Tab-separated table of C-alpha atoms in Angstrom:
chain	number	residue	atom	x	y	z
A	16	UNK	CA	85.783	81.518	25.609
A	17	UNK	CA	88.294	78.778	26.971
A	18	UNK	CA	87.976	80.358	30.620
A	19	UNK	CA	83.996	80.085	30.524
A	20	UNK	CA	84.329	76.600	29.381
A	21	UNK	CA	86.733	76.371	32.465
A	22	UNK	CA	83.824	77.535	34.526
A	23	UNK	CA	81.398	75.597	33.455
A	24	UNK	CA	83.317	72.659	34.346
A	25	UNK	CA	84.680	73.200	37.457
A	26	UNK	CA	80.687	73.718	38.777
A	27	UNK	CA	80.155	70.419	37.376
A	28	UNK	CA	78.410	68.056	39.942
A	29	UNK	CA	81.480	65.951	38.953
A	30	UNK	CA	85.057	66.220	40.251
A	31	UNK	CA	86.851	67.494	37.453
A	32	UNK	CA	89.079	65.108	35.296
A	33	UNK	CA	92.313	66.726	34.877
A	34	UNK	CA	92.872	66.782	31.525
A	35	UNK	CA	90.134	69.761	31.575
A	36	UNK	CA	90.048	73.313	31.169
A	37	UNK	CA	89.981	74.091	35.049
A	38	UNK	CA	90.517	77.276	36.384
A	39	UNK	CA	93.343	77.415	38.625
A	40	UNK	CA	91.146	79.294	41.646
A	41	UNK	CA	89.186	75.982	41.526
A	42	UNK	CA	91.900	73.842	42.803
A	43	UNK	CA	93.287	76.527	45.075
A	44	UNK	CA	89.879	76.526	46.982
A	45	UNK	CA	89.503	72.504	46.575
A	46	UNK	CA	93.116	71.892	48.320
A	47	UNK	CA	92.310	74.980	51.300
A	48	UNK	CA	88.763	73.179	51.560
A	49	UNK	CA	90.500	70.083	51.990
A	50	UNK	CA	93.217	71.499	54.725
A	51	UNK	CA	90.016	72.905	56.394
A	52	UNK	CA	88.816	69.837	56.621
A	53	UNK	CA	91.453	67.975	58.027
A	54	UNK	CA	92.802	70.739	60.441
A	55	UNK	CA	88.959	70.123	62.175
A	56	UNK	CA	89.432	66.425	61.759
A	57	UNK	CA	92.794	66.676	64.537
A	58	UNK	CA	91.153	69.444	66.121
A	59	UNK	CA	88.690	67.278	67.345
A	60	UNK	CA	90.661	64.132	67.833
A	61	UNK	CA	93.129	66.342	70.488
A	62	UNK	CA	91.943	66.227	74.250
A	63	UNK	CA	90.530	69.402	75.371
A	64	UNK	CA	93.649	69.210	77.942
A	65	UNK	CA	96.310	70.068	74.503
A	66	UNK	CA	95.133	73.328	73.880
A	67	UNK	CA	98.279	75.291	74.555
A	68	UNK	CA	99.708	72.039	72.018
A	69	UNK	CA	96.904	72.312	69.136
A	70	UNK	CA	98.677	74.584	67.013
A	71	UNK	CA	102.134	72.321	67.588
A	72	UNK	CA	100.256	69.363	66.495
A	73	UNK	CA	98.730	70.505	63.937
A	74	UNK	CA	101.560	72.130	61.831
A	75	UNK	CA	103.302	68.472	62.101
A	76	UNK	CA	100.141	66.999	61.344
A	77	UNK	CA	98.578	68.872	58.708
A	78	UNK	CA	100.336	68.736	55.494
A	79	UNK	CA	104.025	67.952	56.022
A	80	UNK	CA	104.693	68.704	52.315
A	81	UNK	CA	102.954	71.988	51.999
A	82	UNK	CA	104.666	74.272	54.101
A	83	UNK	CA	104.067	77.625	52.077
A	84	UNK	CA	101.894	79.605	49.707
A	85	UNK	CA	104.743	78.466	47.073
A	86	UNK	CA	103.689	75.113	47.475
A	87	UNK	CA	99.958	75.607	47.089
A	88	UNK	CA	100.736	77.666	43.982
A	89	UNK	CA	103.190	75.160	42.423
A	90	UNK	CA	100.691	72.399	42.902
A	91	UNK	CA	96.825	74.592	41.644
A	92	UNK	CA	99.717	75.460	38.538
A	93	UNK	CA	100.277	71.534	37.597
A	94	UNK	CA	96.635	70.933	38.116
A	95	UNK	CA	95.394	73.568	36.313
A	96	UNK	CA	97.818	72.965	33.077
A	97	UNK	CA	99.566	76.385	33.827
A	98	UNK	CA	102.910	77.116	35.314
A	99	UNK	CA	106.528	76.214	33.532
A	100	UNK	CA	104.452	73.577	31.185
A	101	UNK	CA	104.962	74.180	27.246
A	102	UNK	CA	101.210	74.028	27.222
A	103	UNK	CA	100.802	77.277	29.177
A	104	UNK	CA	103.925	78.444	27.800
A	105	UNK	CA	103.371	78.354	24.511
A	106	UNK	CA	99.644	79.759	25.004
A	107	UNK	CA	101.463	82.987	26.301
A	108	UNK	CA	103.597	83.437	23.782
A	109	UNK	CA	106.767	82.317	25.755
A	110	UNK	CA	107.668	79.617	23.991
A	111	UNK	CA	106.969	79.057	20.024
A	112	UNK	CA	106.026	75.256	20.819
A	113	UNK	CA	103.563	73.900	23.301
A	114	UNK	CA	105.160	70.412	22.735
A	115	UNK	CA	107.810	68.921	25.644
A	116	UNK	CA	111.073	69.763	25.216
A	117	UNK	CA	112.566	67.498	27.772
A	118	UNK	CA	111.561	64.216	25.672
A	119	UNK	CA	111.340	63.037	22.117
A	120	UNK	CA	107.583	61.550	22.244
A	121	UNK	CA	106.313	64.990	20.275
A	122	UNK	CA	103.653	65.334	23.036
A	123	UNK	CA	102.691	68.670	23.595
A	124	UNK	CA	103.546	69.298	27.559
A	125	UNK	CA	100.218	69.355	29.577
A	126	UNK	CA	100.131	68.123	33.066
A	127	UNK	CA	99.151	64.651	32.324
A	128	UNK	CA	102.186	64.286	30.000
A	129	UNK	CA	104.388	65.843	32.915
A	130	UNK	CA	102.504	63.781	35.633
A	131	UNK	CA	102.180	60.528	33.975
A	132	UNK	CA	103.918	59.997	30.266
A	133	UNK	CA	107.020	61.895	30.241
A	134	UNK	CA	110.513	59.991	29.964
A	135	UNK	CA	112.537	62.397	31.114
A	136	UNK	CA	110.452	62.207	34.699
A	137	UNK	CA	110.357	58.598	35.209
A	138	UNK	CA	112.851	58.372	37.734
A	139	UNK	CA	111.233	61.036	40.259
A	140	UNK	CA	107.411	59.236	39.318
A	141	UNK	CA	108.868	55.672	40.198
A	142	UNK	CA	110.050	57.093	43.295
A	143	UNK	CA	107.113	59.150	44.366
A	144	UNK	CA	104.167	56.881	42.766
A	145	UNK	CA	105.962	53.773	42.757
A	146	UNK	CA	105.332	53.406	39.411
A	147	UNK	CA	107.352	54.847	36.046
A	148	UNK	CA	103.991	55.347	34.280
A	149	UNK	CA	100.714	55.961	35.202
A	150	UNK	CA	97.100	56.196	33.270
A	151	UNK	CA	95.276	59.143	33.868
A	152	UNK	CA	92.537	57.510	35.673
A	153	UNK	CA	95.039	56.178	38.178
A	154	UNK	CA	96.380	59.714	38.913
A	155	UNK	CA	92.887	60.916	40.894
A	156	UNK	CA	94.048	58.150	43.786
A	157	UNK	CA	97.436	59.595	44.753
A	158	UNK	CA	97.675	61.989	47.123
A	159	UNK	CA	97.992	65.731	46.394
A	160	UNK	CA	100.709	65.551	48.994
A	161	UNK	CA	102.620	63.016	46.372
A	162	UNK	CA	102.299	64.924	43.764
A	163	UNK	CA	103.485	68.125	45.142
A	164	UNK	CA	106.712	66.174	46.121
A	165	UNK	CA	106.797	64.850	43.037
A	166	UNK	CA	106.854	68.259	40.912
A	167	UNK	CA	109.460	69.432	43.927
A	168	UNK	CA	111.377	66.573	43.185
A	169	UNK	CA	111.179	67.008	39.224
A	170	UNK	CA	112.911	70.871	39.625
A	171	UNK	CA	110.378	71.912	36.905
A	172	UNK	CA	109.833	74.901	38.597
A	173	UNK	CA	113.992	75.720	38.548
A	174	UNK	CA	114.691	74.710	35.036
């Protein structure tokens, strides 16, 4: 039932909000979409004259922070509430509470609590968003690139 919901949303006219049930495949083919796009984007700016130096250019172009499939998968997991969070966690049956363990706020651990309300992560968001909390709405302007360095940075993935 939840992943129909999840569905149904993600072929909403709408960009998905995400707090959401999204499926995960969504985001994966919304971030190569976007990397599509921008890989044609340099393409095009390059003279015709760099073609033995397009693919050179474009791997330090392109994406400096997402260098590998783990990176793309680390990043769709976030978005899509799965991954190391207590939410997905718990709705496996690997851990008996969906709520954050890392700070004492009682919040169950979703991706907006780890992206924008969690204590424990306020260093690594002040350094990556320049700010040590953020409102939900505020999270659909940063970067995907950001916030892949800023789950990197966190070690969520390690702990």
């Amino acid at each position: 039932m939840a992943d129909k919901a999840a569905k149904l949303a993600a072929k909403a006219d709408r960009e998905p909000d995400l707090y959401l049930p999204t499926p995960k495949s969504y985001f994966k083919d919304q971030l190569k979409m976007q990397e599509t796009h921008n890989t044609n984007r340099i393409t095009a700016s390059l003279p015709a004259s760099d073609n033995k130096l397009r693919p050179l250019a474009l791997s330090r172009r392109l994406y400096p922070t997402i260098r590998s499939r783990t990176h793309l998968k680390m990043l769709a997991d976030i978005l899509s509430n799965r991954g190391p969070l207590g939410y997905w966690q718990h709705r496996t049956k690997r851990a008996p509470s969906p709520l954050c363990l890392k700070c004492d706020l009682g919040e169950v651990e979703d991706n907006l609590h780890f992206l924008t309300t969690c204590p424990h992560y306020m260093r690594e968001r002040h350094t990556h968003f320049h700010l040590p909390l953020i409102s939900a709405s505020r999270l659909h302007d940063i970067p995907t690139t950001k916030i892949l360095e800023y789950i990197i940075a966190t070690d969520i993935y390690h702990s």
